[in-house]
mmCIF file of C-alpha atoms in Angstrom:
data_model
loop_
_atom_site.group_PDB
_atom_site.id
_atom_site.type_symbol
_atom_site.label_atom_id
_atom_site.label_comp_id
_atom_site.label_asym_id
_atom_site.label_seq_id
_atom_site.Cartn_x
_atom_site.Cartn_y
_atom_site.Cartn_z
ATOM 1 C CA UNK S 1 -12.285 -0.422 8.103
ATOM 2 C CA UNK S 2 -9.713 2.236 9.112
ATOM 3 C CA UNK S 3 -6.740 -0.100 7.869
ATOM 4 C CA UNK S 4 -8.518 -0.591 4.438
ATOM 5 C CA UNK S 5 -8.928 3.511 4.305
ATOM 6 C CA UNK S 6 -5.157 3.423 4.410
ATOM 7 C CA UNK S 7 -4.360 1.021 1.297
ATOM 8 C CA UNK S 8 -3.106 3.056 -1.709
ATOM 9 C CA UNK S 9 -6.028 1.735 -3.883
ATOM 10 C CA UNK S 10 -8.642 2.752 -1.411
ATOM 11 C CA UNK S 11 -7.028 6.275 -1.169
ATOM 12 C CA UNK S 12 -6.418 6.947 -4.877
ATOM 13 C CA UNK S 13 -10.163 5.809 -5.599
ATOM 14 C CA UNK S 14 -11.811 8.087 -3.025
ATOM 15 C CA UNK S 15 -14.049 10.516 -4.666
ATOM 16 C CA UNK S 16 -16.427 11.427 -1.329
ATOM 17 C CA UNK S 17 -14.907 12.729 1.868
ATOM 18 C CA UNK S 18 -11.323 12.855 0.903
ATOM 19 C CA UNK S 19 -9.282 15.698 2.412
ATOM 20 C CA UNK S 20 -6.008 16.560 0.825
ATOM 21 C CA UNK S 21 -3.384 18.916 1.925
ATOM 22 C CA UNK S 22 0.102 19.644 -0.195
ATOM 23 C CA UNK S 23 2.915 19.597 2.507
ATOM 24 C CA UNK S 24 5.761 20.536 0.248
ATOM 25 C CA UNK S 25 8.767 18.736 -1.125
ATOM 26 C CA UNK S 26 10.682 15.773 0.433
ATOM 27 C CA UNK S 27 12.794 12.752 -0.280
ATOM 28 C CA UNK S 28 12.268 9.073 -0.191
ATOM 29 C CA UNK S 29 15.839 7.854 -0.023
ATOM 30 C CA UNK S 30 17.729 9.864 -2.736
ATOM 31 C CA UNK S 31 14.427 10.593 -4.768
ATOM 32 C CA UNK S 32 12.694 13.789 -4.560
ATOM 33 C CA UNK S 33 8.875 13.703 -3.580
ATOM 34 C CA UNK S 34 5.986 15.947 -3.332
ATOM 35 C CA UNK S 35 4.134 15.041 0.094
ATOM 36 C CA UNK S 36 0.440 15.234 0.729
ATOM 37 C CA UNK S 37 -1.215 14.811 3.659
ATOM 38 C CA UNK S 38 -4.508 12.950 3.100
ATOM 39 C CA UNK S 39 -7.461 11.751 5.360
ATOM 40 C CA UNK S 40 -10.230 9.513 4.413
ATOM 41 C CA UNK S 41 -12.956 8.275 6.813
ATOM 42 C CA UNK S 42 -10.882 9.504 9.826
ATOM 43 C CA UNK S 43 -7.756 7.797 8.562
ATOM 44 C CA UNK S 44 -4.731 10.004 8.093
ATOM 45 C CA UNK S 45 -1.967 9.346 5.942
ATOM 46 C CA UNK S 46 0.996 11.060 4.147
ATOM 47 C CA UNK S 47 1.781 9.980 0.531
ATOM 48 C CA UNK S 48 4.900 10.775 -1.070
ATOM 49 C CA UNK S 49 4.627 11.109 -4.885
ATOM 50 C CA UNK S 50 7.891 10.988 -7.019
ATOM 51 C CA UNK S 51 8.429 14.331 -8.498
ATOM 52 C CA UNK S 52 9.596 13.084 -11.782
ATOM 53 C CA UNK S 53 7.017 10.458 -12.745
ATOM 54 C CA UNK S 54 4.079 11.058 -10.208
ATOM 55 C CA UNK S 55 4.354 7.405 -8.840
ATOM 56 C CA UNK S 56 3.404 6.756 -5.408
ATOM 57 C CA UNK S 57 6.588 6.011 -3.566
ATOM 58 C CA UNK S 58 5.643 6.154 0.118
ATOM 59 C CA UNK S 59 2.817 6.088 2.388
ATOM 60 C CA UNK S 60 3.055 6.753 6.101
ATOM 61 C CA UNK S 61 0.884 7.220 9.277
ATOM 62 C CA UNK S 62 1.005 6.708 13.229
ATOM 63 C CA UNK S 63 0.372 3.350 14.533
ATOM 64 C CA UNK S 64 1.296 0.737 16.946
ATOM 65 C CA UNK S 65 4.305 -1.317 16.219
ATOM 66 C CA UNK S 66 7.448 -3.330 17.657
ATOM 67 C CA UNK S 67 8.423 -3.535 20.188
ATOM 68 C CA UNK S 68 5.671 -4.484 22.801
ATOM 69 C CA UNK S 69 3.018 -2.004 20.749
ATOM 70 C CA UNK S 70 4.909 1.229 21.035
ATOM 71 C CA UNK S 71 3.486 3.771 19.169
ATOM 72 C CA UNK S 72 5.177 5.499 16.407
ATOM 73 C CA UNK S 73 5.643 6.337 12.380
ATOM 74 C CA UNK S 74 4.984 3.529 10.097
ATOM 75 C CA UNK S 75 6.134 3.934 6.366
ATOM 76 C CA UNK S 76 5.831 1.781 3.253
ATOM 77 C CA UNK S 77 8.278 2.373 0.435
ATOM 78 C CA UNK S 78 7.099 1.394 -2.807
ATOM 79 C CA UNK S 79 9.695 0.272 -5.361
ATOM 80 C CA UNK S 80 10.644 -2.107 -8.207
ATOM 81 C CA UNK S 81 7.869 -0.857 -10.586
ATOM 82 C CA UNK S 82 6.776 -3.154 -13.294
ATOM 83 C CA UNK S 83 4.157 -2.635 -16.095
ATOM 84 C CA UNK S 84 1.347 -5.520 -16.053
ATOM 85 C CA UNK S 85 -1.497 -5.555 -18.623
ATOM 86 C CA UNK S 86 -0.585 -1.803 -19.014
ATOM 87 C CA UNK S 87 -0.929 -0.958 -15.362
ATOM 88 C CA UNK S 88 2.316 0.047 -13.730
ATOM 89 C CA UNK S 89 2.552 -1.345 -10.093
ATOM 90 C CA UNK S 90 5.255 -1.752 -7.559
ATOM 91 C CA UNK S 91 6.472 -5.400 -6.900
ATOM 92 C CA UNK S 92 8.302 -4.502 -3.697
ATOM 93 C CA UNK S 93 7.054 -2.962 -0.369
ATOM 94 C CA UNK S 94 9.613 -2.093 2.111
ATOM 95 C CA UNK S 95 7.913 -1.425 5.658
ATOM 96 C CA UNK S 96 9.786 0.711 8.264
ATOM 97 C CA UNK S 97 8.918 1.702 11.915
ATOM 98 C CA UNK S 98 10.393 4.466 13.605
ATOM 99 C CA UNK S 99 13.123 4.312 11.007
ATOM 100 C CA UNK S 100 13.914 0.783 11.312
ATOM 101 C CA UNK S 101 13.120 -2.103 8.881
ATOM 102 C CA UNK S 102 10.015 -3.935 9.934
ATOM 103 C CA UNK S 103 10.361 -7.431 7.747
ATOM 104 C CA UNK S 104 7.322 -8.902 8.637
ATOM 105 C CA UNK S 105 5.332 -6.020 7.150
ATOM 106 C CA UNK S 106 7.466 -5.778 4.024
ATOM 107 C CA UNK S 107 6.683 -8.079 0.943
ATOM 108 C CA UNK S 108 8.041 -8.811 -2.460
ATOM 109 C CA UNK S 109 5.519 -10.023 -5.199
ATOM 110 C CA UNK S 110 7.090 -12.520 -7.524
ATOM 111 C CA UNK S 111 4.483 -12.766 -10.227
ATOM 112 C CA UNK S 112 1.038 -10.823 -10.808
ATOM 113 C CA UNK S 113 -1.535 -11.476 -13.512
ATOM 114 C CA UNK S 114 -4.274 -8.762 -14.074
ATOM 115 C CA UNK S 115 -7.569 -10.077 -15.889
ATOM 116 C CA UNK S 116 -6.478 -13.483 -16.190
ATOM 117 C CA UNK S 117 -8.489 -16.687 -17.049
ATOM 118 C CA UNK S 118 -10.021 -18.284 -14.096
ATOM 119 C CA UNK S 119 -10.481 -22.036 -14.006
ATOM 120 C CA UNK S 120 -14.421 -22.856 -14.135
ATOM 121 C CA UNK S 121 -13.756 -25.463 -11.337
ATOM 122 C CA UNK S 122 -13.155 -22.960 -8.886
ATOM 123 C CA UNK S 123 -16.857 -21.983 -8.959
ATOM 124 C CA UNK S 124 -18.317 -25.538 -8.883
ATOM 125 C CA UNK S 125 -20.386 -26.694 -5.938
ATOM 126 C CA UNK S 126 -18.133 -29.113 -3.795
ATOM 127 C CA UNK S 127 -19.161 -32.809 -3.875
ATOM 128 C CA UNK S 128 -20.676 -33.853 -0.474
ATOM 129 C CA UNK S 129 -19.279 -37.186 0.483
ATOM 130 C CA UNK S 130 -21.794 -39.695 1.855
#
């Protein structure tokens, strides 16, 4: 549950129990951000919002990671923003642990469909073989 509370959508949708504190200016790479510490259901994170656009560019918190479960700072950096069905979303997430790339936790989205048509066959009861 705590991992779910650290997902950007969960944080941005929260209405009850969200605590936020402005931390000041910072940078993600060369981009200026405004940093906000957020706690939701006991899961603290720091969000970095791009100063010029208000986009969420980074999310960070303390956790176990490589090697051998060391404890340190986990950072997700969001980039390659594209608009899909009127919603601007990041298509690339670069994960870092204590300043080093964590490739296994990084991802690139190739295609994304919002509110797309679903094949009715997906909802059919499977045939039982006798």
